[in-house]
Coordinates of C-alpha atoms and ligand atoms in Angstrom, one line a residue:
M130 CA -57.9 -39.3 64.5
Y131 CA -54.3 -38.7 63.9
F132 CA -52.3 -40.7 61.3
G133 CA -48.7 -40.4 60.5
G134 CA -45.2 -41.0 61.8
D135 CA -41.7 -39.9 62.7
Y136 CA -40.4 -37.7 59.9
N137 CA -36.6 -37.2 59.7
P138 CA -36.2 -34.7 56.8
E139 CA -32.7 -33.9 57.9
Q140 CA -31.7 -37.2 56.3
W141 CA -32.8 -36.1 52.9
P142 CA -32.1 -33.2 50.4
E143 CA -34.8 -30.6 50.4
E144 CA -35.9 -31.6 46.9
V145 CA -37.3 -34.7 48.4
W146 CA -39.6 -32.8 50.9
D147 CA -42.1 -31.9 48.2
D148 CA -42.4 -35.5 47.3
D149 CA -42.9 -36.3 50.9
V150 CA -45.7 -33.9 51.4
R151 CA -47.4 -35.1 48.2
L152 CA -47.2 -38.8 49.3
M153 CA -48.2 -38.0 52.9
R154 CA -51.4 -36.6 51.5
E155 CA -51.9 -39.6 49.4
A156 CA -51.5 -41.8 52.5
H157 CA -54.0 -39.7 54.5
V158 CA -51.2 -38.5 56.9
N159 CA -52.2 -35.6 59.0
L160 CA -49.5 -35.6 61.8
V161 CA -45.7 -36.1 61.7
S162 CA -43.1 -36.0 64.5
V163 CA -40.3 -33.8 63.2
G164 CA -36.7 -33.5 64.3
I165 CA -36.4 -36.1 67.1
F166 CA -32.7 -36.7 66.4
A167 CA -31.9 -33.4 64.6
W168 CA -29.9 -31.6 67.3
A169 CA -26.7 -31.5 65.2
R170 CA -28.6 -29.9 62.3
L171 CA -30.5 -27.5 64.5
Q172 CA -27.5 -26.3 66.5
P173 CA -24.2 -26.5 64.6
D174 CA -22.3 -25.2 67.7
E175 CA -22.9 -23.9 71.2
G176 CA -25.0 -20.7 71.0
E177 CA -25.5 -21.0 67.2
F178 CA -28.8 -22.1 65.8
D179 CA -29.8 -23.0 62.3
L180 CA -33.5 -23.1 62.1
G181 CA -34.0 -21.8 58.5
W182 CA -34.5 -25.3 57.1
L183 CA -37.0 -26.1 59.8
D184 CA -39.0 -22.9 59.1
R185 CA -39.2 -24.0 55.4
L186 CA -40.2 -27.5 56.3
L187 CA -42.9 -26.5 58.8
D188 CA -44.3 -24.0 56.3
K189 CA -44.4 -26.7 53.6
L190 CA -46.1 -29.2 55.8
H191 CA -48.6 -26.6 56.9
A192 CA -49.4 -25.7 53.3
G193 CA -50.0 -29.4 52.7
G194 CA -52.4 -29.6 55.6
I195 CA -50.1 -31.8 57.7
A196 CA -49.7 -31.0 61.4
V197 CA -46.5 -31.3 63.3
D198 CA -45.6 -33.0 66.6
L199 CA -42.4 -30.9 67.0
A200 CA -39.6 -32.7 68.8
T201 CA -37.3 -30.9 71.2
A202 CA -34.4 -32.8 69.6
T203 CA -32.6 -33.5 72.8
A204 CA -32.3 -37.2 72.4
S205 CA -28.9 -37.4 70.7
P206 CA -26.3 -34.8 71.7
P207 CA -24.1 -33.5 68.9
A208 CA -20.4 -34.0 68.6
W209 CA -19.4 -30.5 69.7
L210 CA -21.3 -31.0 73.0
V211 CA -19.5 -34.2 73.8
R212 CA -16.1 -32.7 72.7
R213 CA -16.6 -29.7 75.0
Y214 CA -18.3 -31.3 77.9
P215 CA -17.2 -35.0 77.9
D216 CA -18.7 -35.6 81.4
V217 CA -22.2 -35.4 80.0
L218 CA -21.7 -39.0 79.1
P219 CA -23.6 -41.7 81.1
V220 CA -21.8 -44.4 83.1
T221 CA -22.7 -48.0 83.6
E222 CA -22.8 -49.8 87.0
T223 CA -19.3 -51.2 86.2
G224 CA -17.9 -47.7 85.5
T225 CA -17.8 -47.9 81.7
V226 CA -18.5 -44.6 80.1
L227 CA -21.0 -44.9 77.3
G228 CA -19.6 -42.9 74.4
P229 CA -21.1 -41.2 71.4
G230 CA -21.7 -42.9 68.1
S231 CA -25.2 -44.1 68.7
R232 CA -27.8 -42.1 70.6
Q233 CA -29.0 -41.2 74.1
H234 CA -25.4 -40.7 75.3
Y235 CA -26.2 -38.2 78.1
A236 CA -26.4 -38.4 81.9
P237 CA -29.9 -37.1 82.8
T238 CA -28.5 -35.3 85.9
S239 CA -25.5 -33.7 84.1
P240 CA -25.7 -30.0 84.7
D241 CA -24.1 -29.2 81.3
Y242 CA -26.5 -31.5 79.4
R243 CA -29.4 -29.9 81.2
R244 CA -28.3 -26.4 80.5
L245 CA -27.6 -27.0 76.8
A246 CA -30.9 -29.0 76.4
A247 CA -32.7 -26.1 78.0
E248 CA -31.1 -23.6 75.6
L249 CA -32.1 -25.7 72.6
V250 CA -35.7 -26.3 73.8
T251 CA -36.1 -22.6 74.6
A252 CA -34.9 -21.6 71.1
L253 CA -37.3 -24.0 69.5
G254 CA -40.1 -23.0 71.8
R255 CA -39.6 -19.3 71.1
R256 CA -39.5 -19.8 67.4
Y257 CA -42.4 -22.2 66.9
A258 CA -44.8 -21.6 69.8
D259 CA -47.1 -19.8 67.4
H260 CA -46.4 -21.7 64.2
P261 CA -49.7 -22.9 62.9
A262 CA -48.3 -26.3 61.9
V263 CA -47.3 -27.2 65.5
A264 CA -50.1 -29.3 67.0
M265 CA -48.1 -30.8 69.9
W266 CA -44.6 -31.1 71.3
H267 CA -42.6 -34.2 71.5
V268 CA -40.1 -34.0 74.4
N269 CA -36.8 -36.0 73.9
N270 CA -37.5 -39.6 72.9
E271 CA -38.2 -42.8 74.8
Y272 CA -36.5 -41.6 78.0
A273 CA -34.1 -44.2 79.4
C274 CA -34.8 -46.8 76.7
H275 CA -31.1 -47.5 76.1
V276 CA -29.7 -46.1 79.4
R277 CA -32.0 -47.5 82.1
A278 CA -29.9 -46.0 84.9
D279 CA -26.9 -43.8 84.9
F280 CA -24.2 -44.4 87.6
S281 CA -22.1 -41.3 87.0
E282 CA -20.8 -38.9 89.7
H283 CA -23.6 -36.5 88.6
A284 CA -26.1 -39.2 89.4
A285 CA -24.4 -40.0 92.8
R286 CA -24.7 -36.3 93.8
A287 CA -28.3 -36.0 92.7
F288 CA -29.1 -39.3 94.5
R289 CA -27.7 -37.9 97.7
T290 CA -29.8 -34.7 97.4
W291 CA -32.9 -36.8 96.6
L292 CA -32.2 -39.0 99.7
A293 CA -31.7 -36.0 101.9
D294 CA -35.1 -34.6 100.8
R295 CA -36.8 -37.9 101.4
Y296 CA -35.3 -38.7 104.8
G297 CA -34.3 -35.4 106.3
D298 CA -31.4 -36.9 108.3
I299 CA -29.1 -39.8 108.0
D300 CA -30.5 -41.6 111.0
A301 CA -33.8 -41.9 109.3
L302 CA -32.2 -43.3 106.3
N303 CA -30.2 -45.8 108.4
E304 CA -33.4 -46.9 110.0
A305 CA -35.4 -47.2 106.8
W306 CA -32.6 -49.2 105.1
G307 CA -31.8 -51.4 108.0
T308 CA -28.1 -50.6 107.7
A309 CA -27.3 -52.5 110.9
V310 CA -27.0 -55.5 108.6
W311 CA -23.4 -56.1 107.2
S312 CA -22.0 -52.9 108.7
L313 CA -23.7 -50.8 106.1
H314 CA -24.3 -47.9 108.5
Y315 CA -23.8 -44.4 106.9
D316 CA -22.3 -41.5 108.8
G317 CA -23.7 -39.0 106.4
F318 CA -25.4 -38.7 103.0
D319 CA -22.0 -38.3 101.3
D320 CA -21.2 -41.9 102.1
V321 CA -24.1 -43.1 100.0
R322 CA -23.2 -44.3 96.5
P323 CA -25.3 -45.6 93.6
P324 CA -25.5 -49.4 93.6
R325 CA -22.5 -49.9 91.4
A326 CA -20.8 -53.2 90.8
S327 CA -20.1 -54.8 94.2
P328 CA -18.9 -58.2 95.6
T329 CA -22.4 -59.5 96.3
T330 CA -26.0 -58.4 96.7
Q331 CA -26.5 -54.7 97.4
N332 CA -28.8 -53.7 100.2
P333 CA -32.3 -54.1 98.5
S334 CA -33.6 -51.0 100.3
L335 CA -30.9 -48.9 98.7
V336 CA -31.6 -50.4 95.3
L337 CA -35.3 -49.7 95.7
D338 CA -34.7 -46.1 96.5
W339 CA -32.2 -45.9 93.6
R340 CA -34.9 -47.1 91.2
R341 CA -37.3 -44.5 92.6
F342 CA -34.6 -41.9 92.2
T343 CA -33.8 -42.9 88.7
S344 CA -37.4 -42.6 87.6
D345 CA -37.8 -39.3 89.5
S346 CA -34.6 -37.8 88.1
V347 CA -35.5 -38.5 84.5
L348 CA -39.0 -37.2 85.1
E349 CA -37.4 -34.1 86.5
L350 CA -35.5 -33.8 83.2
Y351 CA -38.7 -34.1 81.3
R352 CA -40.3 -31.4 83.4
M353 CA -37.4 -29.1 82.8
E354 CA -38.0 -29.3 79.1
R355 CA -41.7 -29.1 79.4
D356 CA -41.4 -26.0 81.6
A357 CA -38.9 -24.4 79.2
L358 CA -41.4 -24.8 76.4
R359 CA -44.2 -23.3 78.4
A360 CA -41.9 -20.4 79.5
A361 CA -41.1 -19.8 75.8
G362 CA -44.8 -19.4 75.1
A363 CA -45.8 -22.8 73.8
T364 CA -49.5 -23.5 74.5
Q365 CA -49.9 -26.8 72.5
P366 CA -50.2 -30.2 74.4
I367 CA -46.8 -31.6 75.4
T368 CA -45.9 -35.3 75.5
T369 CA -43.1 -37.8 75.6
N370 CA -43.3 -41.3 74.2
F371 CA -43.7 -44.1 76.8
M372 CA -42.9 -47.7 76.1
G373 CA -45.8 -49.8 77.7
A374 CA -44.7 -51.7 80.8
F375 CA -41.2 -50.3 80.7
P376 CA -39.3 -51.3 83.8
A377 CA -37.2 -48.3 84.6
M378 CA -39.8 -45.5 84.7
N379 CA -42.8 -45.4 86.9
Y380 CA -45.4 -44.3 84.4
W381 CA -48.1 -43.8 87.0
D382 CA -46.0 -40.8 88.2
W383 CA -45.1 -39.7 84.7
A384 CA -48.7 -39.8 83.4
A385 CA -49.6 -36.9 85.7
E386 CA -46.9 -34.7 84.0
V387 CA -47.8 -35.1 80.4
D388 CA -50.8 -33.5 78.6
L389 CA -51.4 -36.8 76.8
V390 CA -50.1 -40.3 77.1
S391 CA -48.2 -41.5 74.0
H392 CA -46.9 -45.0 73.6
D393 CA -44.4 -46.8 71.3
G394 CA -45.3 -50.5 70.7
Y395 CA -43.2 -53.1 68.8
P396 CA -44.8 -56.5 69.3
D397 CA -43.0 -59.4 67.6
P398 CA -45.1 -60.6 64.6
R399 CA -43.6 -64.1 65.1
D400 CA -45.1 -64.4 68.6
P401 CA -48.6 -65.8 68.4
E402 CA -49.4 -64.0 71.7
A403 CA -48.0 -60.7 70.5
F404 CA -51.5 -59.2 70.1
R405 CA -52.2 -60.0 73.8
H406 CA -49.0 -58.2 74.8
A407 CA -50.0 -55.3 72.6
A408 CA -53.5 -55.3 74.3
F409 CA -51.8 -55.3 77.7
A410 CA -49.7 -52.3 76.8
A411 CA -52.7 -50.5 75.3
D412 CA -54.9 -51.1 78.3
L413 CA -52.1 -49.9 80.6
M414 CA -51.6 -46.7 78.6
R415 CA -55.4 -46.0 78.7
S416 CA -55.5 -46.7 82.4
L417 CA -52.7 -44.2 83.1
R418 CA -55.1 -41.4 82.4
P419 CA -58.6 -42.9 82.7
G420 CA -61.2 -41.6 80.3
R421 CA -58.7 -39.7 78.1
P422 CA -57.5 -40.9 74.7
W423 CA -53.8 -41.8 74.2
L424 CA -51.7 -41.8 71.1
L425 CA -49.9 -44.7 69.5
M426 CA -46.8 -42.6 68.7
E427 CA -44.7 -45.4 67.2
Q428 CA -45.2 -48.8 65.7
A429 CA -43.5 -50.6 62.9
P430 CA -45.2 -50.4 59.5
N431 CA -43.8 -53.9 58.9
A432 CA -40.6 -55.5 60.2
V433 CA -38.1 -54.0 62.6
Q434 CA -34.4 -54.5 62.2
W435 CA -33.3 -54.9 65.8
R436 CA -34.3 -58.5 66.6
P437 CA -31.9 -61.3 65.6
S438 CA -34.5 -62.3 63.0
N439 CA -37.1 -59.8 61.9
A440 CA -40.3 -61.3 60.6
A441 CA -42.8 -59.5 58.4
K442 CA -46.2 -58.6 59.6
A443 CA -48.7 -60.8 57.8
P444 CA -51.1 -59.1 55.3
G445 CA -53.7 -57.3 57.4
Q446 CA -51.8 -57.7 60.7
M447 CA -50.5 -54.2 60.9
A448 CA -54.1 -52.9 60.4
A449 CA -55.5 -55.4 63.0
W450 CA -53.0 -54.2 65.6
S451 CA -53.8 -50.6 64.8
E452 CA -57.5 -51.2 65.1
Q453 CA -56.8 -52.9 68.5
A454 CA -55.2 -49.6 69.7
V455 CA -58.1 -47.5 68.4
A456 CA -60.6 -49.8 70.1
R457 CA -58.7 -49.5 73.3
G458 CA -58.7 -45.7 73.2
A459 CA -56.0 -44.5 70.9
D460 CA -56.8 -41.3 69.0
G461 CA -54.0 -41.6 66.6
I462 CA -51.9 -44.2 64.8
L463 CA -48.3 -43.2 64.0
Y464 CA -45.2 -45.1 62.9
F465 CA -41.5 -45.2 63.0
Q466 CA -40.9 -43.9 60.4
W467 CA -42.2 -42.0 57.3
R468 CA -39.4 -42.6 54.8
Q469 CA -37.0 -45.5 55.1
S470 CA -33.4 -44.3 55.8
R471 CA -30.6 -44.7 53.2
S472 CA -28.0 -45.2 55.9
G473 CA -27.4 -45.8 59.5
A474 CA -28.5 -48.4 62.0
E475 CA -32.1 -48.4 61.0
K476 CA -31.8 -48.6 57.2
F477 CA -33.4 -52.1 57.3
H478 CA -36.3 -50.9 59.5
S479 CA -39.6 -50.8 57.6
A480 CA -41.1 -47.5 56.9
M481 CA -44.5 -46.2 55.7
L482 CA -42.7 -45.3 52.5
P483 CA -40.1 -48.0 51.8
H484 CA -37.3 -47.7 49.2
S485 CA -39.5 -49.8 46.9
G486 CA -42.0 -47.0 47.1
T487 CA -45.6 -47.0 46.3
R488 CA -45.6 -50.4 44.8
S489 CA -44.8 -52.1 48.1
R490 CA -47.4 -54.0 50.1
T491 CA -46.4 -51.9 53.2
W492 CA -47.3 -48.7 51.4
K493 CA -50.6 -50.1 50.1
E494 CA -51.6 -51.3 53.6
I495 CA -50.7 -47.9 55.1
V496 CA -52.8 -46.0 52.5
E497 CA -55.7 -48.3 53.0
L498 CA -55.6 -47.9 56.8
G499 CA -55.1 -44.2 56.6
G500 CA -58.2 -43.9 54.5
A501 CA -60.3 -46.0 56.8
L502 CA -59.2 -44.1 59.9
E503 CA -60.0 -40.8 58.3
Q504 CA -63.7 -41.7 58.6
R505 CA -63.4 -42.5 62.3
D506 CA -63.7 -40.4 65.5
A507 CA -61.7 -41.3 68.6
A508 CA -63.5 -42.4 71.8
C509 CA -62.4 -44.0 75.0
P510 CA -63.8 -47.4 75.8
P511 CA -65.5 -48.0 79.2
R512 CA -63.1 -49.2 81.8
G513 CA -64.8 -52.6 82.5
D514 CA -65.6 -54.4 85.7
V515 CA -62.2 -55.9 86.3
A516 CA -59.0 -54.2 87.6
V517 CA -55.6 -55.7 87.6
V518 CA -53.1 -54.1 90.0
F519 CA -49.8 -53.1 88.3
D520 CA -47.4 -51.3 90.5
W521 CA -43.9 -50.2 89.5
E522 CA -42.6 -49.8 93.1
N523 CA -43.6 -53.4 93.7
W524 CA -42.0 -54.5 90.5
W525 CA -38.7 -52.8 91.5
A526 CA -38.8 -54.4 94.9
L527 CA -39.3 -57.8 93.3
T528 CA -36.3 -57.5 91.0
Q529 CA -33.9 -58.0 93.8
V530 CA -31.9 -61.2 93.6
D531 CA -32.2 -62.7 97.1
L532 CA -35.8 -63.9 97.4
P533 CA -37.2 -67.4 98.3
A534 CA -37.6 -67.8 94.5
D535 CA -37.2 -65.5 91.5
V536 CA -40.5 -63.9 90.8
D537 CA -41.1 -62.3 87.3
Y538 CA -43.7 -59.7 88.3
Q539 CA -44.4 -58.5 84.8
A540 CA -44.9 -62.0 83.5
E541 CA -47.1 -62.9 86.5
V542 CA -49.3 -59.8 85.9
F543 CA -49.4 -60.6 82.2
A544 CA -50.4 -64.2 82.9
W545 CA -53.6 -63.0 84.7
Y546 CA -54.2 -60.3 82.1
R547 CA -53.7 -62.9 79.3
A548 CA -56.3 -65.3 80.8
L549 CA -58.9 -62.5 81.1
H550 CA -58.1 -61.3 77.6
A551 CA -58.5 -64.8 76.2
R552 CA -61.9 -65.0 77.8
H553 CA -62.8 -61.6 76.4
V554 CA -63.2 -59.8 79.7
Q555 CA -62.5 -56.0 79.6
V556 CA -59.8 -55.0 82.0
S557 CA -58.3 -51.8 83.4
F558 CA -55.1 -51.4 85.3
V559 CA -54.8 -49.7 88.7
R560 CA -52.0 -48.7 90.9
A561 CA -51.9 -50.1 94.5
G562 CA -53.8 -47.6 96.7
D563 CA -56.2 -46.4 94.0
D564 CA -59.9 -46.1 94.7
L565 CA -61.3 -49.4 93.6
S566 CA -65.0 -48.6 93.9
G567 CA -67.1 -49.6 90.9
Y568 CA -65.0 -52.6 90.0
R569 CA -66.5 -56.0 90.6
L570 CA -63.2 -58.0 90.6
V571 CA -59.7 -56.9 91.4
I572 CA -56.7 -59.1 90.7
A573 CA -53.5 -58.2 92.6
P574 CA -50.8 -60.7 91.6
A575 CA -47.6 -60.8 93.8
L576 CA -48.2 -57.5 95.6
Y577 CA -45.1 -58.1 97.7
L578 CA -44.6 -54.4 98.6
L579 CA -47.8 -53.3 100.1
T580 CA -48.1 -49.9 101.7
E581 CA -50.7 -49.0 104.3
D582 CA -52.7 -47.1 101.6
G583 CA -52.5 -50.1 99.3
A584 CA -53.8 -52.5 102.0
A585 CA -56.5 -50.1 103.0
S586 CA -57.8 -49.8 99.5
L587 CA -58.0 -53.6 99.1
E588 CA -59.7 -54.0 102.5
Q589 CA -62.2 -51.3 101.7
F590 CA -62.9 -53.0 98.3
V591 CA -63.6 -56.4 99.7
G592 CA -65.4 -55.0 102.7
S593 CA -67.9 -53.2 100.5
G594 CA -68.7 -56.2 98.3
G595 CA -65.8 -56.7 95.8
T596 CA -64.1 -59.9 94.9
L597 CA -60.3 -59.9 95.3
V598 CA -57.8 -62.4 94.0
T599 CA -54.3 -62.4 95.5
T600 CA -51.4 -64.8 95.0
A601 CA -48.4 -65.9 96.9
F602 CA -45.9 -63.3 98.0
T603 CA -48.5 -60.6 98.8
D604 CA -48.3 -58.1 101.7
V605 CA -44.7 -59.1 102.6
V606 CA -42.8 -55.8 103.0
D607 CA -43.3 -52.1 103.7
E608 CA -42.3 -49.3 101.3
N609 CA -38.6 -49.7 102.4
D610 CA -38.6 -53.4 101.7
R611 CA -38.6 -54.3 105.4
F612 CA -40.8 -56.8 107.1
R613 CA -43.3 -55.1 109.4
P614 CA -42.9 -55.8 113.1
G615 CA -44.3 -59.3 113.5
G616 CA -43.4 -60.5 110.0
Y617 CA -45.5 -60.9 106.9
G618 CA -49.2 -60.7 106.0
R619 CA -49.8 -58.3 108.8
Q620 CA -52.2 -56.1 106.9
L621 CA -54.4 -58.5 104.9
A622 CA -54.8 -61.4 107.3
D623 CA -58.4 -60.3 108.2
V624 CA -59.4 -60.0 104.6
L625 CA -57.8 -63.2 103.4
G626 CA -58.8 -65.3 106.4
G627 CA -55.3 -66.3 107.2
E628 CA -51.6 -65.4 106.7
P629 CA -48.4 -66.7 105.3
V630 CA -45.9 -67.8 107.8
D631 CA -43.2 -68.8 105.4
F632 CA -42.3 -69.0 101.7
F633 CA -40.5 -71.7 99.8
G634 CA -39.2 -72.0 96.2
V635 CA -40.7 -74.7 94.0
L636 CA -38.9 -76.1 90.9
P637 CA -40.5 -78.2 88.1
E638 CA -38.6 -81.3 89.4
D639 CA -40.3 -80.9 92.7
G640 CA -43.5 -82.0 90.9
R641 CA -45.8 -80.2 93.3
S642 CA -49.4 -80.0 92.7
A643 CA -52.6 -79.7 94.7
R644 CA -56.1 -81.0 94.2
G645 CA -57.8 -78.0 92.9
L646 CA -61.4 -77.0 92.3
D647 CA -63.7 -79.7 91.1
G648 CA -60.9 -82.2 91.8
E649 CA -58.7 -81.0 89.0
P650 CA -55.0 -80.9 89.6
L651 CA -53.7 -77.4 90.3
A652 CA -50.0 -76.9 89.5
V653 CA -47.9 -75.3 92.3
I654 CA -45.0 -73.6 90.7
T655 CA -42.2 -71.0 91.6
M656 CA -43.2 -70.5 95.2
V657 CA -45.5 -71.9 97.8
E658 CA -46.5 -70.3 101.1
D659 CA -46.9 -72.1 104.3
F660 CA -50.3 -70.5 104.8
E661 CA -51.9 -70.5 108.3
L662 CA -55.7 -70.6 108.0
H663 CA -57.7 -68.5 110.4
D664 CA -61.3 -68.4 109.4
G665 CA -60.8 -68.8 105.7
E666 CA -61.9 -72.0 103.9
A667 CA -59.4 -74.1 101.9
L668 CA -60.7 -74.7 98.4
A669 CA -57.6 -76.6 97.3
R670 CA -54.9 -78.4 99.3
T671 CA -51.7 -80.2 98.4
G672 CA -51.3 -83.9 99.0
E673 CA -49.7 -83.0 102.4
G674 CA -52.9 -81.1 103.3
E675 CA -51.4 -77.6 103.0
P676 CA -54.0 -75.0 101.8
V677 CA -53.1 -73.4 98.5
L678 CA -56.4 -71.8 97.6
V679 CA -58.2 -70.0 100.3
R680 CA -61.6 -68.4 100.2
H681 CA -62.8 -65.9 102.8
H682 CA -65.9 -63.8 103.1
Y683 CA -65.0 -60.4 104.5
G684 CA -67.6 -57.6 105.0
S685 CA -69.9 -58.1 102.0
G686 CA -67.2 -59.3 99.7
T687 CA -65.0 -62.3 99.0
S688 CA -61.3 -62.9 98.8
L689 CA -59.6 -65.8 97.0
H690 CA -56.0 -66.2 98.0
L691 CA -53.7 -68.5 95.9
A692 CA -50.9 -69.4 98.4
C693 CA -48.6 -70.3 95.5
F694 CA -48.0 -69.4 91.8
T695 CA -49.7 -71.6 89.2
D696 CA -49.8 -72.2 85.5
R697 CA -52.4 -71.3 82.8
S698 CA -54.8 -74.0 83.8
G699 CA -54.5 -73.1 87.5
I700 CA -55.2 -69.4 86.7
D701 CA -58.2 -70.5 84.7
Q702 CA -59.6 -72.5 87.6
V703 CA -59.2 -69.5 89.9
L704 CA -60.7 -67.1 87.3
D705 CA -63.7 -69.4 86.7
R706 CA -64.5 -69.1 90.4
A707 CA -63.6 -65.4 90.7
T708 CA -65.6 -64.2 87.7
A709 CA -68.7 -66.3 88.8
T710 CA -68.5 -64.9 92.3
A711 CA -68.1 -61.3 91.1
G712 CA -70.7 -61.6 88.3
V713 CA -68.2 -60.6 85.6
R714 CA -69.3 -61.2 82.0
P715 CA -67.3 -61.3 78.8
V716 CA -67.7 -58.6 76.2
V717 CA -69.1 -61.4 73.9
G718 CA -69.5 -65.0 75.0
G719 CA -68.4 -68.1 73.1
L720 CA -65.7 -66.5 71.0
D721 CA -62.5 -68.3 69.9
P722 CA -59.6 -67.0 72.1
T723 CA -57.8 -65.6 69.1
V724 CA -60.7 -63.3 68.4
E725 CA -60.2 -60.1 70.3
A726 CA -63.4 -58.4 71.6
V727 CA -63.5 -54.8 73.0
T728 CA -66.5 -52.9 74.2
T729 CA -66.0 -49.5 72.7
A730 CA -67.8 -46.2 73.2
R731 CA -70.1 -47.2 70.3
G732 CA -70.6 -50.9 70.5
V733 CA -68.2 -53.8 70.2
T734 CA -65.1 -54.3 68.0
L735 CA -64.2 -57.8 67.0
I736 CA -60.7 -58.5 65.6
N737 CA -59.6 -61.9 64.3
Q738 CA -56.0 -61.8 65.5
S739 CA -55.0 -65.0 63.7
R740 CA -53.9 -66.2 60.3
R741 CA -56.9 -68.5 60.1
P742 CA -60.6 -67.7 59.3
T743 CA -62.7 -68.0 62.4
S744 CA -66.4 -68.2 62.8
V745 CA -68.3 -66.1 65.2
T746 CA -71.7 -66.7 66.7
T747 CA -73.4 -64.0 68.7
P748 CA -77.0 -63.9 69.9
D749 CA -77.9 -61.8 66.9
A750 CA -75.7 -63.2 64.1
A751 CA -73.3 -65.8 62.8
F752 CA -70.5 -64.9 60.4
E753 CA -66.9 -65.7 59.5
L754 CA -64.0 -63.4 60.2
S755 CA -61.2 -63.8 57.7
P756 CA -57.6 -63.6 58.9
Y757 CA -57.0 -60.2 60.7
E758 CA -60.5 -59.0 59.8
V759 CA -62.0 -56.3 62.0
R760 CA -65.7 -56.0 62.5
H761 CA -67.4 -53.1 64.3
L762 CA -70.8 -54.2 65.8
I763 CA -72.7 -51.0 66.6
A764 CA -74.8 -51.1 69.7
Ligands
GAL959 C1 -37.9 -46.8 69.0 C2 -37.3 -45.4 68.8 C3 -37.3 -44.9 67.3 C4 -36.8 -46.0 66.4 C5 -37.7 -47.3 66.7 C6 -37.3 -48.4 65.8 O1 -37.5 -47.3 70.1 O2 -38.1 -44.4 69.5 O3 -36.5 -43.8 67.2 O4 -35.5 -46.3 66.7 O5 -37.5 -47.7 68.0 O6 -38.0 -49.6 66.1

């Protein structure tokens, strides 16, 4: 089990380093990420490297028994680079050049940035490939976190090349994007531009490909660094830090290119549901590479500094959230950052070692957790019986503005995950089109963009005995965001026992509801389908008689289609029915929803994620969990 954090020794005189190593040992630290923002220190000018200080630091850490996750340091270009090559700077959709003075000020497709980044990475790789302290490599940092898309001329050129590879010729692109609408026809790839600011809505097919390109081009940049490290002789695992359900990068694609998934999570201690958001991110990270541990690369030891108001973590809360990650498959708990900065934008961000030093509560909690984790081996939990589909391409397609109603895909997926989490059901995430065999229940909220592979996997799943839950706005468009010939619902009509023939927005003042299961009202919110029943059975209908929940037996399985979106209580009604049909059971029954329960490789971990004591009764025992207490029940 790894324990440690980002270590930025370039911010401190060397005399402090000995103290750092001594205190790291006291805190049970065994891994630190070094040099993430140290480009200016490592390379004072083009072609000139200053690695002596890093040699001394790595030797010192190694002598202290502390391993290093060595950064490639490409996340913040130095002043000389911008002075000499100003067009490395990224550009926003309105044409504003994002200047230096903070960080991440580079266009991912800029040839000069890529060339200079490769030189730095190669120099580091050659020097430290065999250094005994280096346990892994940390490429760049949180790719695209500040610059979610770059609209520069470099990006425009790279986009055209990407499109030419995808479509071969411009006729195929015109067809795929439906450019007969609004005179958008292109005579050649050179006519295509990034979706920069425009009078009104851009062609959504273009925007969808732009998002694919943006994720692919940044991934390409990651691969360039990774391959440069390998070419320089590095044999250690290589990773870059993901950010949970981060909209701009398709982490299903990215996960295949890293040796281990690592994740940065900053839930807001003020949000009583923060632990469920953190669980969502943890399960997503685990699911990206099933059966392999992942690393919590960053979390805050206590408060952050970047929200308008930054609340403390309650005593025990940091440990409870860390234990949650371990239970969900993390093999390391790391923080931003080791020693609190004296200056700069992050000087108020908590650190493992705050300015108040070893007398602080933060320090004491860090040392205690480090000690506890030292005794622990990492292991992946089983994947569970329930899969929730989470698909980036679908997310991108749904972020367009001109829909029957705005659909917040991430919030919708989270709403279903949340309900399952609160009833202590173990969940994995899948990508549309994955093999679903072995799951009992699959939930596919708002799967608007449904490819043929995606539809085939859902059909196969239900046909062979699975239970599928779908919502409104499923199976609407193809991979280019076009309707299929004949309209919507063309692929799943047989499975669902009917098809949507239209979609309408619903606002709270419309006051729509249906009579749901067991006569309970079922809220109809955001959107409702005009759903044409074939051989499905309506389990709930609106006052006007429109079906809003449709059950259908298909093959040896069952589908439940919710022809609208609904609220928490509606989701619970559907889940009661779906889990009963699928025979899905909670990890532990009868728990308070604020107690988190995870089936681990060794038994069950229970975590009281609230500020109140909570009593727990299992078939074998009854006990009380104090606030944020963690209890491991060994099977
Ligand atoms: C992360 C970033 C770190 C640090 C941290 C502060 O997004 O990777 O370098 O800035 O946020 O919360």
